[in-house]
Coordinates of C-alpha atoms in Angstrom, one line a residue:
Chain Z
M86 CA -150.6 105.2 142.4
S87 CA -146.7 105.9 141.9
K88 CA -145.8 108.8 140.6
Q89 CA -144.8 108.3 136.8
V90 CA -142.8 110.3 135.2
P91 CA -143.5 110.5 131.3
E92 CA -141.1 109.2 128.9
T93 CA -140.9 112.7 127.0
I94 CA -140.0 114.2 130.3
K95 CA -137.2 112.0 131.6
K96 CA -135.4 111.8 128.1
Q97 CA -135.8 115.6 128.2
V98 CA -133.9 115.8 131.6
K99 CA -130.9 113.4 130.1
R100 CA -130.6 115.2 126.7
S101 CA -131.2 118.8 128.7
F102 CA -128.7 121.8 127.6
N103 CA -129.6 122.6 131.6
S104 CA -128.5 119.6 133.7
K105 CA -127.0 120.5 136.8
E106 CA -123.6 119.5 135.8
V107 CA -123.5 121.6 132.8
K108 CA -124.9 124.3 135.0
K109 CA -122.0 123.7 136.9
E110 CA -119.2 123.9 134.5
K111 CA -120.5 126.8 133.2
N112 CA -120.7 128.9 136.5
E113 CA -116.9 127.7 137.4
K114 CA -115.9 128.6 134.3
R115 CA -117.6 132.2 134.4
V116 CA -116.5 132.8 138.0
K117 CA -112.8 132.2 137.0
L118 CA -113.4 135.1 134.0
L119 CA -114.5 137.0 136.1
K120 CA -111.6 136.9 138.0
E121 CA -109.3 137.1 135.4
I122 CA -111.1 140.2 134.4
Q123 CA -110.8 141.7 137.5
S124 CA -107.2 141.1 138.0
K125 CA -106.7 142.5 134.6
A126 CA -108.8 145.7 135.4
F127 CA -106.6 146.1 138.7
K128 CA -103.8 146.3 136.5
R129 CA -104.5 148.2 133.9
A130 CA -105.7 150.7 136.1
E131 CA -102.6 151.5 137.8
K132 CA -100.9 151.1 134.6
Y133 CA -103.0 154.2 133.1
E134 CA -103.1 156.2 136.3
K135 CA -98.7 156.6 135.7
E136 CA -99.6 157.1 132.2
Y137 CA -101.9 160.4 132.9
L138 CA -99.6 161.6 135.4
E139 CA -96.6 161.5 133.2
Q140 CA -98.8 163.3 130.3
E141 CA -99.4 166.1 132.7
Q142 CA -96.0 166.5 134.0
K143 CA -94.3 166.1 130.6
L144 CA -96.6 169.0 129.5
V145 CA -95.5 171.2 132.4
E146 CA -91.7 169.8 131.3
L147 CA -92.5 171.1 127.7
K148 CA -94.1 174.3 128.6
Q149 CA -91.4 175.1 131.4
K150 CA -88.0 174.3 129.0
A151 CA -90.0 176.1 126.3
L152 CA -90.0 179.2 128.5
K153 CA -86.5 178.9 129.7
E154 CA -85.2 179.0 126.0
G155 CA -87.4 181.8 125.4
S156 CA -89.2 180.1 122.4
F157 CA -93.0 178.5 122.7
Y158 CA -94.3 175.6 123.1
R159 CA -97.5 174.7 121.0
E160 CA -99.4 171.8 122.9
P161 CA -100.8 169.3 120.2
E162 CA -104.7 170.2 119.0
P163 CA -107.1 168.0 121.4
K164 CA -107.7 164.8 119.6
L165 CA -111.1 164.2 121.8
A166 CA -114.5 166.5 122.1
F167 CA -117.5 166.3 124.0
I168 CA -120.4 167.7 122.8
I169 CA -123.7 168.2 124.4
R170 CA -127.0 169.2 122.2
I171 CA -129.0 172.1 124.1
R172 CA -131.3 173.3 122.1
G173 CA -134.7 171.0 121.3
I174 CA -135.8 169.4 118.2
V175 CA -138.5 171.7 117.1
G176 CA -137.4 174.5 114.6
V177 CA -134.1 172.6 113.5
P178 CA -133.3 172.9 109.7
P179 CA -132.6 169.9 107.8
K180 CA -128.8 169.9 107.5
P181 CA -127.8 169.9 111.1
R182 CA -131.0 168.1 112.1
K183 CA -129.4 165.4 109.9
I184 CA -125.9 166.2 110.9
L185 CA -127.0 165.8 114.8
Q186 CA -129.0 162.8 114.0
L187 CA -125.6 160.7 112.3
L188 CA -124.0 162.1 116.0
R189 CA -126.6 160.5 118.0
L190 CA -127.5 164.3 119.1
R191 CA -131.0 163.3 119.1
R192 CA -132.7 165.0 122.1
I193 CA -131.8 168.0 123.9
Y194 CA -129.2 167.7 126.8
S195 CA -127.7 164.3 125.0
G196 CA -124.0 164.2 124.9
V197 CA -121.4 162.1 122.5
F198 CA -117.7 162.0 122.8
I199 CA -116.6 163.0 119.2
R200 CA -113.0 162.7 117.6
L201 CA -112.0 165.2 116.3
N202 CA -110.6 165.8 112.3
K203 CA -111.0 168.3 110.1
S204 CA -115.0 166.1 108.9
S205 CA -115.5 165.9 112.4
L206 CA -114.8 169.8 112.9
R207 CA -117.0 170.5 109.8
M208 CA -119.7 169.1 111.1
L209 CA -119.2 170.6 114.2
H210 CA -119.6 174.1 112.5
F211 CA -123.0 173.5 110.9
I212 CA -124.5 172.5 114.4
D213 CA -122.9 174.7 116.6
P214 CA -125.6 176.9 117.5
Y215 CA -127.6 174.0 118.8
V216 CA -124.6 172.2 120.5
T217 CA -122.2 173.1 122.7
W218 CA -118.9 171.4 123.1
G219 CA -115.3 171.5 124.2
Y220 CA -112.2 169.2 125.4
P221 CA -113.3 167.2 128.6
D222 CA -110.3 166.0 131.1
V223 CA -109.4 162.5 132.4
E224 CA -112.1 163.1 135.5
T225 CA -114.5 164.2 133.2
V226 CA -114.4 161.5 130.6
R227 CA -114.4 159.0 133.8
A228 CA -117.2 160.7 135.7
L229 CA -119.7 160.2 132.4
I230 CA -118.8 157.0 131.8
Y231 CA -119.1 156.0 135.2
K232 CA -122.1 157.6 136.3
R233 CA -124.1 157.7 133.0
G234 CA -122.6 155.4 131.0
H235 CA -124.8 152.8 129.5
A236 CA -124.0 150.2 127.0
R237 CA -125.5 149.5 123.6
V238 CA -126.4 145.9 124.4
N239 CA -128.7 143.7 122.0
H240 CA -129.9 146.9 120.6
Q241 CA -131.0 147.7 123.9
R242 CA -129.7 150.8 126.5
K243 CA -128.1 149.1 129.3
I244 CA -126.1 150.5 132.5
I245 CA -122.7 149.3 132.8
D246 CA -123.0 147.7 136.0
S247 CA -119.7 145.3 135.6
N248 CA -116.9 144.8 133.7
E249 CA -118.1 141.2 132.1
M250 CA -120.3 143.7 129.9
I251 CA -117.7 145.7 128.7
Y252 CA -115.8 142.2 128.2
D253 CA -118.4 140.5 126.3
K254 CA -118.4 143.0 123.8
L255 CA -115.4 144.8 123.4
Q256 CA -113.0 141.9 124.3
K257 CA -111.6 141.6 120.7
Y258 CA -110.5 145.3 120.9
D259 CA -108.5 144.2 124.0
I260 CA -111.2 146.5 126.1
V261 CA -112.2 144.6 129.1
C262 CA -112.5 146.9 132.0
M263 CA -114.0 150.2 132.6
E264 CA -110.5 152.0 132.9
D265 CA -110.0 150.5 129.4
L266 CA -112.6 152.0 128.1
V267 CA -111.8 155.5 129.7
H268 CA -108.3 155.1 128.3
E269 CA -109.5 154.2 125.1
I270 CA -112.1 157.4 124.8
Y271 CA -110.0 159.7 126.8
T272 CA -106.4 159.0 124.6
V273 CA -108.8 158.5 121.2
G274 CA -107.3 155.2 120.4
K275 CA -107.0 152.5 117.6
N276 CA -110.2 151.3 118.8
F277 CA -111.8 154.5 119.6
K278 CA -114.8 153.9 117.4
H279 CA -115.9 150.5 118.8
A280 CA -115.3 152.0 122.4
N281 CA -117.8 155.2 121.6
S282 CA -120.0 153.0 119.5
F283 CA -120.4 150.7 122.2
L284 CA -121.5 153.7 124.8
W285 CA -125.4 155.0 123.9
A286 CA -125.3 158.6 124.3
F287 CA -125.2 160.1 127.5
K288 CA -128.3 161.9 128.7
L289 CA -127.6 164.4 130.7
K290 CA -129.5 166.3 133.5
P291 CA -130.0 170.1 132.6
P292 CA -127.1 172.0 134.3
V293 CA -127.3 173.2 137.9
G294 CA -127.5 177.0 137.7
G295 CA -128.9 176.9 134.2
F296 CA -127.6 178.6 130.9
S297 CA -127.2 182.5 130.5
T298 CA -128.3 182.2 126.8
V299 CA -128.3 179.2 124.7
K300 CA -128.9 181.6 121.5
K301 CA -125.8 183.3 122.1
S302 CA -122.4 181.7 121.1
F303 CA -120.2 181.0 124.1
V304 CA -117.5 183.5 123.0
N305 CA -120.3 185.9 123.2
K306 CA -121.3 185.2 126.8
G307 CA -123.7 182.8 125.5
E308 CA -123.5 179.3 125.3
H309 CA -123.1 177.4 122.1
G310 CA -120.5 176.5 120.2
N311 CA -116.7 175.5 121.3
R312 CA -115.9 176.2 125.0
E313 CA -112.4 174.2 124.9
Q314 CA -112.1 173.2 128.6
Y315 CA -114.8 175.0 130.1
I316 CA -116.9 171.9 129.0
N317 CA -115.7 170.3 132.2
T318 CA -117.1 172.7 134.4
L319 CA -120.5 172.6 132.5
V320 CA -120.5 168.5 132.5
K321 CA -120.0 168.5 136.5
K322 CA -123.4 170.6 136.6
M323 CA -124.9 168.6 134.2
I324 CA -123.8 165.0 135.3
Chain L
M771 CA -149.8 106.3 102.7
T772 CA -148.6 103.3 104.5
T773 CA -151.8 101.1 105.5
Q774 CA -151.7 99.3 109.2
Q775 CA -151.1 95.7 107.9
L776 CA -151.9 94.7 111.1
R777 CA -155.6 95.7 111.8
P778 CA -157.0 95.8 115.3
I779 CA -159.6 93.5 116.4
V780 CA -163.2 94.1 117.8
S781 CA -164.8 91.7 119.8
V782 CA -168.8 90.5 119.0
F783 CA -171.1 90.1 121.4
P784 CA -174.4 88.0 121.8
I785 CA -177.1 89.6 122.7
K786 CA -178.0 87.6 125.8
G787 CA -176.4 85.2 128.0
K788 CA -172.9 85.9 129.1
V789 CA -171.1 89.4 127.9
K790 CA -167.9 87.2 126.1
T791 CA -166.6 87.5 123.0
I792 CA -168.2 85.1 120.5
K793 CA -166.4 86.3 117.6
Q794 CA -163.6 88.7 116.7
V795 CA -163.5 90.8 113.5
P796 CA -160.9 93.3 112.0
L797 CA -161.1 96.5 112.2
P798 CA -162.6 98.3 109.2
S799 CA -160.1 101.0 107.6
V800 CA -163.1 103.9 108.5
F801 CA -162.2 104.3 112.0
S802 CA -158.9 105.2 111.2
A803 CA -160.0 108.1 108.8
P804 CA -158.9 111.2 109.9
I805 CA -161.1 112.9 112.9
R806 CA -161.6 116.1 111.4
P807 CA -164.0 118.7 113.4
D808 CA -163.7 121.4 111.1
V809 CA -164.9 119.3 108.2
V810 CA -168.0 117.9 110.0
R811 CA -168.7 120.8 111.3
F812 CA -168.8 122.6 107.4
V813 CA -170.8 119.7 106.3
H814 CA -173.5 119.6 109.2
T815 CA -174.3 123.3 109.2
N816 CA -175.0 123.2 105.4
M817 CA -176.7 119.6 105.8
A818 CA -178.7 120.6 108.8
K819 CA -180.0 123.3 106.3
N820 CA -181.7 121.0 103.9
N821 CA -184.8 119.9 105.8
R822 CA -186.1 123.0 106.4
Q823 CA -189.6 124.2 105.3
A824 CA -189.8 127.6 103.0
H825 CA -191.6 130.2 105.5
A826 CA -192.4 133.7 104.3
V827 CA -194.3 136.9 105.2
S828 CA -197.8 137.3 102.9
T829 CA -196.4 139.3 99.8
T830 CA -199.3 142.0 100.2
A831 CA -199.2 142.4 104.0
G832 CA -198.8 146.3 105.2
E833 CA -199.6 147.1 101.1
Q834 CA -203.0 146.8 101.2
T835 CA -203.8 150.5 101.6
S836 CA -204.1 153.3 98.9
A837 CA -201.9 155.7 101.3
T838 CA -200.5 158.5 99.3
S839 CA -197.9 161.3 101.5
W840 CA -199.4 164.3 101.9
G841 CA -196.4 166.4 100.8
T842 CA -194.7 169.3 102.7
G843 CA -196.6 172.6 104.0
R844 CA -199.0 170.7 106.4
A845 CA -196.6 170.3 109.5
V846 CA -197.0 166.2 109.4
A847 CA -194.1 163.8 107.9
R848 CA -194.0 163.2 104.9
I849 CA -194.6 159.8 105.0
P850 CA -197.8 157.7 103.0
R851 CA -200.9 158.2 104.7
V852 CA -204.3 156.5 104.5
K853 CA -206.9 158.3 102.7
G854 CA -210.5 159.3 103.4
S855 CA -212.2 160.2 106.2
G856 CA -214.5 158.9 109.0
T857 CA -212.2 156.3 110.6
G858 CA -209.4 156.2 113.1
R859 CA -207.3 154.9 110.4
S860 CA -207.6 157.8 108.0
G861 CA -204.5 159.7 108.1
Q862 CA -202.5 157.3 109.6
A863 CA -199.1 156.5 108.3
A864 CA -198.6 153.4 105.9
F865 CA -196.6 151.3 104.0
G866 CA -193.0 151.9 105.8
N867 CA -191.5 149.5 107.9
M868 CA -191.8 152.1 110.6
C869 CA -194.9 152.5 110.7
R870 CA -197.8 150.8 112.5
G871 CA -199.5 148.1 110.3
G872 CA -196.9 148.7 107.6
R873 CA -195.2 146.5 105.5
M874 CA -191.9 144.9 107.4
Y875 CA -188.5 145.8 106.1
A876 CA -187.6 143.3 103.2
P877 CA -190.1 141.2 103.4
K878 CA -189.3 137.5 103.6
K879 CA -189.5 135.7 100.3
V880 CA -189.9 132.3 99.7
W881 CA -187.7 132.2 97.2
R882 CA -184.6 132.5 99.5
K883 CA -181.7 130.5 99.1
W884 CA -183.4 127.5 102.2
H885 CA -181.1 124.5 100.6
R886 CA -177.2 123.7 100.5
K887 CA -175.6 122.1 97.9
I888 CA -172.4 120.4 99.7
N889 CA -169.7 118.8 97.4
T890 CA -170.3 114.7 97.3
N891 CA -166.6 114.3 98.7
Q892 CA -166.9 116.3 101.6
K893 CA -169.9 115.1 102.3
R894 CA -168.2 111.4 102.7
Y895 CA -165.5 113.1 104.2
A896 CA -167.6 114.0 106.6
V897 CA -169.3 110.9 107.4
C898 CA -165.7 109.4 107.5
S899 CA -164.9 111.0 110.3
A900 CA -168.0 111.2 112.5
I901 CA -167.9 107.1 112.0
A902 CA -164.0 107.0 113.1
A903 CA -165.1 109.2 116.0
T904 CA -167.8 106.6 117.4
A905 CA -164.8 104.5 117.7
V906 CA -163.1 106.8 120.2
T907 CA -164.3 106.8 123.8
P908 CA -163.5 110.1 125.1
L909 CA -165.2 111.6 122.3
V910 CA -168.2 109.8 122.6
M911 CA -168.0 110.3 126.2
S912 CA -167.6 114.0 125.8
R913 CA -170.6 114.1 124.0
G914 CA -172.3 112.9 126.8
H915 CA -173.4 109.3 126.3
R916 CA -173.0 107.3 129.7
V917 CA -170.6 104.0 127.8
N918 CA -168.9 103.2 131.4
K919 CA -170.1 100.0 131.3
L920 CA -169.9 98.8 128.0
P921 CA -167.9 95.4 127.3
E922 CA -166.1 97.6 124.2
L923 CA -166.2 100.3 121.9
P924 CA -166.7 100.2 119.0
L925 CA -169.5 97.5 120.3
V926 CA -170.0 95.1 117.9
V927 CA -172.7 92.5 118.3
S928 CA -174.1 89.4 116.9
D929 CA -176.5 89.5 113.7
Q930 CA -179.4 88.1 115.7
L931 CA -180.1 91.6 116.8
Q932 CA -181.4 92.1 113.6
S933 CA -183.9 89.8 113.8
L934 CA -185.6 91.2 116.8
T935 CA -189.1 92.0 116.8
K936 CA -190.3 92.8 120.4
T937 CA -189.4 96.0 122.3
R938 CA -189.0 93.7 125.2
Q939 CA -186.5 92.2 123.7
A940 CA -184.7 95.0 122.5
V941 CA -184.7 97.0 126.3
K942 CA -183.5 93.3 127.2
F943 CA -180.7 93.5 125.1
L944 CA -180.0 96.9 126.0
K945 CA -179.6 96.1 129.7
F946 CA -177.9 93.3 129.0
I947 CA -175.3 95.1 126.9
G948 CA -174.2 97.9 129.4
A949 CA -176.1 100.4 126.9
Y950 CA -179.5 101.0 129.5
R951 CA -177.8 103.8 131.1
D952 CA -177.6 105.8 128.4
V953 CA -181.2 105.5 127.5
E954 CA -182.2 106.1 131.4
K955 CA -180.3 109.3 130.8
V956 CA -182.7 109.9 127.9
I957 CA -185.7 109.1 129.7
R958 CA -184.9 111.3 132.9
T959 CA -183.9 114.4 131.0
K960 CA -187.1 114.7 129.0
K961 CA -188.2 118.1 129.1
T962 CA -190.4 120.3 127.6
R963 CA -188.9 122.6 124.5
V964 CA -188.3 125.5 125.6
G965 CA -189.4 128.5 123.2
Q966 CA -192.1 128.6 120.7
G967 CA -191.7 125.3 119.4
K968 CA -193.8 123.9 122.2
Y969 CA -197.0 124.6 120.7
R970 CA -196.1 124.2 117.4
N971 CA -196.0 120.1 117.6
R972 CA -192.8 120.3 119.0
R973 CA -193.6 120.0 123.0
H974 CA -190.7 117.7 124.3
V975 CA -187.1 117.5 123.8
L976 CA -184.6 114.0 124.3
R977 CA -181.3 113.8 124.5
K978 CA -180.0 111.5 121.9
G979 CA -179.1 107.8 123.1
P980 CA -177.7 104.8 121.1
M981 CA -177.8 104.6 117.6
V982 CA -178.2 101.2 116.2
V983 CA -176.9 100.3 112.9
Y984 CA -178.1 97.3 111.0
A985 CA -177.0 95.8 107.5
R986 CA -180.6 94.1 107.4
N987 CA -184.2 95.0 108.6
L988 CA -185.4 91.4 110.0
G989 CA -187.5 93.5 112.5
I990 CA -184.9 95.2 114.3
K991 CA -186.2 98.5 113.1
K992 CA -189.6 98.2 115.0
A993 CA -188.1 96.6 118.0
F994 CA -186.1 99.7 118.6
R995 CA -188.6 102.3 117.5
N996 CA -190.6 102.8 120.7
I997 CA -187.5 103.0 123.1
P998 CA -186.7 107.0 123.9
G999 CA -183.5 108.0 122.2
V1000 CA -182.5 105.0 120.3
E1001 CA -182.3 105.4 116.6
T1002 CA -181.7 103.2 114.1
A1003 CA -180.1 103.1 110.6
S1004 CA -178.9 101.2 108.0
V1005 CA -175.2 100.9 107.3
Y1006 CA -175.6 101.5 103.9
T1007 CA -177.7 104.8 104.3
L1008 CA -175.8 106.5 107.5
N1009 CA -176.6 109.8 107.9
L1010 CA -174.1 112.7 109.1
L1011 CA -176.9 114.2 110.7
K1012 CA -177.3 111.5 113.4
L1013 CA -173.7 110.3 113.6
A1014 CA -172.6 113.7 114.7
P1015 CA -175.8 115.5 116.3
G1016 CA -175.3 119.2 116.6
S1017 CA -172.0 119.0 114.8
Q1018 CA -170.6 117.3 117.8
M1019 CA -168.8 114.0 117.0
G1020 CA -169.1 110.5 119.0
R1021 CA -172.4 109.2 118.9
F1022 CA -172.6 105.7 120.7
I1023 CA -173.6 103.6 117.7
I1024 CA -174.4 99.8 118.5
W1025 CA -173.1 97.8 115.2
T1026 CA -174.6 94.6 113.7
E1027 CA -171.8 92.2 113.4
S1028 CA -172.7 92.1 109.4
A1029 CA -172.8 95.7 109.3
F1030 CA -169.5 96.3 111.0
K1031 CA -167.9 94.1 108.5
L1032 CA -169.8 95.9 105.5
L1033 CA -168.3 98.9 106.9
E1034 CA -164.9 97.9 104.6
D1035 CA -166.6 97.1 101.7
I1036 CA -168.7 100.8 102.0
Y1037 CA -166.3 103.0 102.7
G1038 CA -163.2 101.4 101.6
S1039 CA -159.9 101.7 102.4
W1040 CA -156.9 103.7 101.5
E1041 CA -155.6 101.1 98.6
K1042 CA -159.1 99.8 97.7
P1043 CA -162.0 102.1 96.4
S1044 CA -165.1 101.9 97.8
K1045 CA -167.5 99.5 96.3
F1046 CA -170.6 101.1 97.1
K1047 CA -169.5 105.0 96.7
S1048 CA -167.7 105.2 93.0
G1049 CA -164.1 106.1 92.7
F1050 CA -164.5 107.1 96.6
Y1051 CA -161.3 106.2 98.7
L1052 CA -160.9 106.8 102.3
P1053 CA -159.4 110.1 102.8
R1054 CA -155.6 110.9 104.0
P1055 CA -154.9 112.7 107.1
V1056 CA -152.8 115.7 106.5
M1057 CA -150.7 114.4 109.4
V1058 CA -150.1 110.7 109.9
N1059 CA -148.8 111.1 113.4
T1060 CA -150.7 114.0 115.1
D1061 CA -149.0 113.9 118.6
V1062 CA -146.6 117.2 117.3
E1063 CA -145.1 117.3 121.3
R1064 CA -144.1 113.6 121.0
I1065 CA -142.5 114.0 117.6
I1066 CA -140.6 117.3 118.8
K1067 CA -139.6 115.7 121.8
S1068 CA -138.4 112.4 120.0
D1069 CA -134.5 111.9 119.6
Q1070 CA -134.5 112.0 115.9
V1071 CA -135.5 115.5 116.6
Q1072 CA -134.0 116.6 119.3
T1073 CA -130.5 115.6 118.5
V1074 CA -130.3 117.6 115.2
L1075 CA -131.5 120.5 117.0
R1076 CA -128.6 122.9 117.9
N1077 CA -128.3 123.9 121.4
R1078 CA -130.7 126.3 123.2
R1079 CA -129.0 129.5 123.5
P1080 CA -128.4 130.8 126.9
R1081 CA -131.1 132.5 128.3
S1082 CA -128.5 136.0 129.2
R1083 CA -130.4 137.0 132.6
K1084 CA -127.7 139.1 133.0
Y1085 CA -128.9 141.5 130.2
G1086 CA -132.3 140.5 130.6
K1087 CA -133.6 142.9 133.6
K1088 CA -133.6 146.5 134.2
I1089 CA -131.0 146.7 136.0
Q1090 CA -130.7 149.2 138.9
R1091 CA -126.7 150.1 140.1
A1092 CA -126.2 152.8 142.6
D1093 CA -123.9 156.0 142.0
P1094 CA -120.3 154.3 141.9
Y1095 CA -119.3 157.8 143.4
E1096 CA -121.6 157.4 146.0
D1097 CA -121.0 153.6 146.9
M1098 CA -118.1 152.4 146.9
S1099 CA -118.7 148.8 146.4
V1100 CA -120.2 149.9 143.0
M1101 CA -116.8 151.7 142.8
V1102 CA -114.6 148.8 143.2
K1103 CA -116.7 146.6 141.2
L1104 CA -116.2 148.5 138.0
N1105 CA -112.6 149.6 139.3
P1106 CA -110.8 147.3 141.5
Y1107 CA -107.6 149.5 141.3
Y1108 CA -109.8 152.4 142.8
K1109 CA -109.0 151.7 146.7
T1110 CA -105.6 151.4 146.1
K1111 CA -105.6 154.6 143.8
L1112 CA -107.3 156.5 146.8
Q1113 CA -105.0 155.2 149.1
K1114 CA -102.1 156.4 147.1
Q1115 CA -103.9 159.3 146.7
K1116 CA -103.8 159.9 150.5
E1117 CA -100.6 158.9 150.9
L1118 CA -99.2 161.0 148.8
E1119 CA -101.5 163.9 150.3
E1120 CA -99.6 163.3 153.7
K1121 CA -96.1 163.2 152.2
N1122 CA -96.8 166.5 150.9
K1123 CA -98.3 167.8 154.1
K1124 CA -95.5 167.1 156.1
E1125 CA -93.0 168.2 153.4
R1126 CA -94.7 171.4 153.6
K1127 CA -95.1 171.2 157.4
E1128 CA -91.3 170.8 157.7
I1129 CA -90.9 173.5 155.4
V1130 CA -93.0 175.8 157.1
D1131 CA -91.8 174.7 160.5
K1132 CA -88.3 175.3 159.0
S1133 CA -88.8 178.8 157.6
R1134 CA -90.5 179.8 160.9
K1135 CA -87.9 178.4 162.7
E1136 CA -85.7 180.8 160.9
Y1137 CA -88.0 183.8 161.1
E1138 CA -87.4 183.1 165.2
D1139 CA -84.0 182.7 165.2
W1140 CA -83.7 185.8 162.7
L1141 CA -86.3 187.8 165.0
Y1142 CA -84.4 186.5 168.2
F1143 CA -80.7 187.5 166.9
S1144 CA -81.5 191.1 165.8
E1145 CA -83.1 191.7 169.4
E1146 CA -80.0 190.5 171.1
E1147 CA -78.1 193.2 168.6
E1148 CA -80.4 196.0 169.8
E1149 CA -80.5 194.9 173.3
E1150 CA -76.3 194.9 173.4
E1151 CA -76.5 197.9 171.2
E1152 CA -79.5 199.7 174.2
E1153 CA -76.6 198.2 177.0
E1154 CA -73.9 200.3 175.5
E1155 CA -76.1 203.6 175.6
E1156 CA -76.9 203.0 179.1
E1157 CA -73.3 202.2 180.5
G1158 CA -72.9 205.1 182.5
S1159 CA -75.9 204.1 184.9
D1160 CA -74.8 200.9 184.8
E1161 CA -73.0 201.3 188.2
D1162 CA -75.5 203.0 189.7
R1163 CA -77.5 200.0 189.2
E1164 CA -75.1 197.7 190.3
I1165 CA -74.6 199.2 193.9
E1166 CA -78.1 199.8 194.2
V1167 CA -78.1 195.6 193.1
L1168 CA -75.3 195.1 195.7
S1169 CA -77.4 197.3 198.5
D1170 CA -80.0 194.8 197.7
E1171 CA -77.8 191.8 198.3
N1172 CA -77.1 193.7 201.4

């Protein structure tokens, strides 16, 4: 008896949105898009490398100039901080607890980037005993996003495994690749909010070599509170 | 509800001679009634309770003692105990359901509700469903009837069947029409009943065979009475318990022609009410077309649906990737400039190295030059100091040369 295909299946195949031609077309489009993204990524990465270098050199220049003139150069105040929660969730009073929640620091050794302004500094003031924070440099930001960067996609935490992922979500903010993301975060650009909220809170490991004492502030040979540029060494131990 | 303007035709067969269509009659509307197994099950389970006979335990059972509790302080349980002495029964526990010879827990009473009222319309709905199911061959077969050799289902036969008087004639007819296989099954599978019914005058169990439905009994009842498994029924009084035995629809029915035609009058249609059941119209189905799959896959529905959202397989799986700082391929995928960057860094390093080397070499050379130059000066000074002994040295030299 010859194999008869049911009418409904025949119709479905004809009507199908997943037919071979449609799939092929979609695939071609996707491949083209990926190429575009990668070429953009290359160019932008190049641009940013130059930019970071120039920034450094400019800073050095200005300092030297000031020294020559006999005056002082006051560096611009940092715009970006990286906060790491270093205390657990037991016994946290309601105000710090709420602020930690708002900053997405819901578990110990979780880290987030934050834009520094008067309001956020006041928030940090309340949660100082529970966190340590500082001003990350480019390499720290890079390491965090490359190695431990997870994206918030469909209410899920997915590791960033390609620029396509970033393109899909942040294309409208002109962020299409990893370096774009790093740049946006590091320089606290116009779309810092979106770049930062795209990133899930970083889940770091306990530091290699341990902490001295979390009960004391960093200034008092402890660990909590603002540790400015020493956050970079700490992140290297925790990443 | 739009009725079928064109009613399907059913053949009427003779009761002997050749199995061929002698007449054709339209299918009554009942056979298009909705087949509702849930309604049939409900009505059947309740209807089946209606031929029960009351039973109960004797009212005095277990109570025919004057037992009293001994109370506390006697190192025995406080259950009422039989009074008196001189017999083994005295002092034994009585009355309780846990006691030997006591009355049972909640003794059964005859005034238990044995019968069930069912709404008339529900009963009629069930019967219509059951009749409709008898025309559906898969249902009849799944009920277990052997209907492979029948010329047609529903099986309608000439009215001459109603005038049969002899069982021999009835059997001959069943064999002729192909229904005897079902009867054979019944005979073959007659068994002793499992359980206590066997010594309560219900010794044997028989399957259900074909049911013959007639309009007028002109002998047919007696003709088919003795054939195992076969039941007869008047079309005016079709019993659900026989149409769907065990609430399983699809009894094999043999209709006589007049009985078949009467179905239209007895059960009516959606337009015309029944002539015999006042105010009764055939039940309307909830869905006219129950082939849901077909409806969904039809062009009319599919063209109106939006596109299926693409399954984002890329985000679906839990993607594990290597550490970009350890695996270069992952790093390059994320940052295609990385290799170039490393190269440039390398070049810069080498350039710096070279420059530094040049500077170091230059300064080392300068130092060596300076050293050499200062040595020369020292030597010259030394030479000036030792000028006196020079001639002696020269003479010695000359003598050596000689």
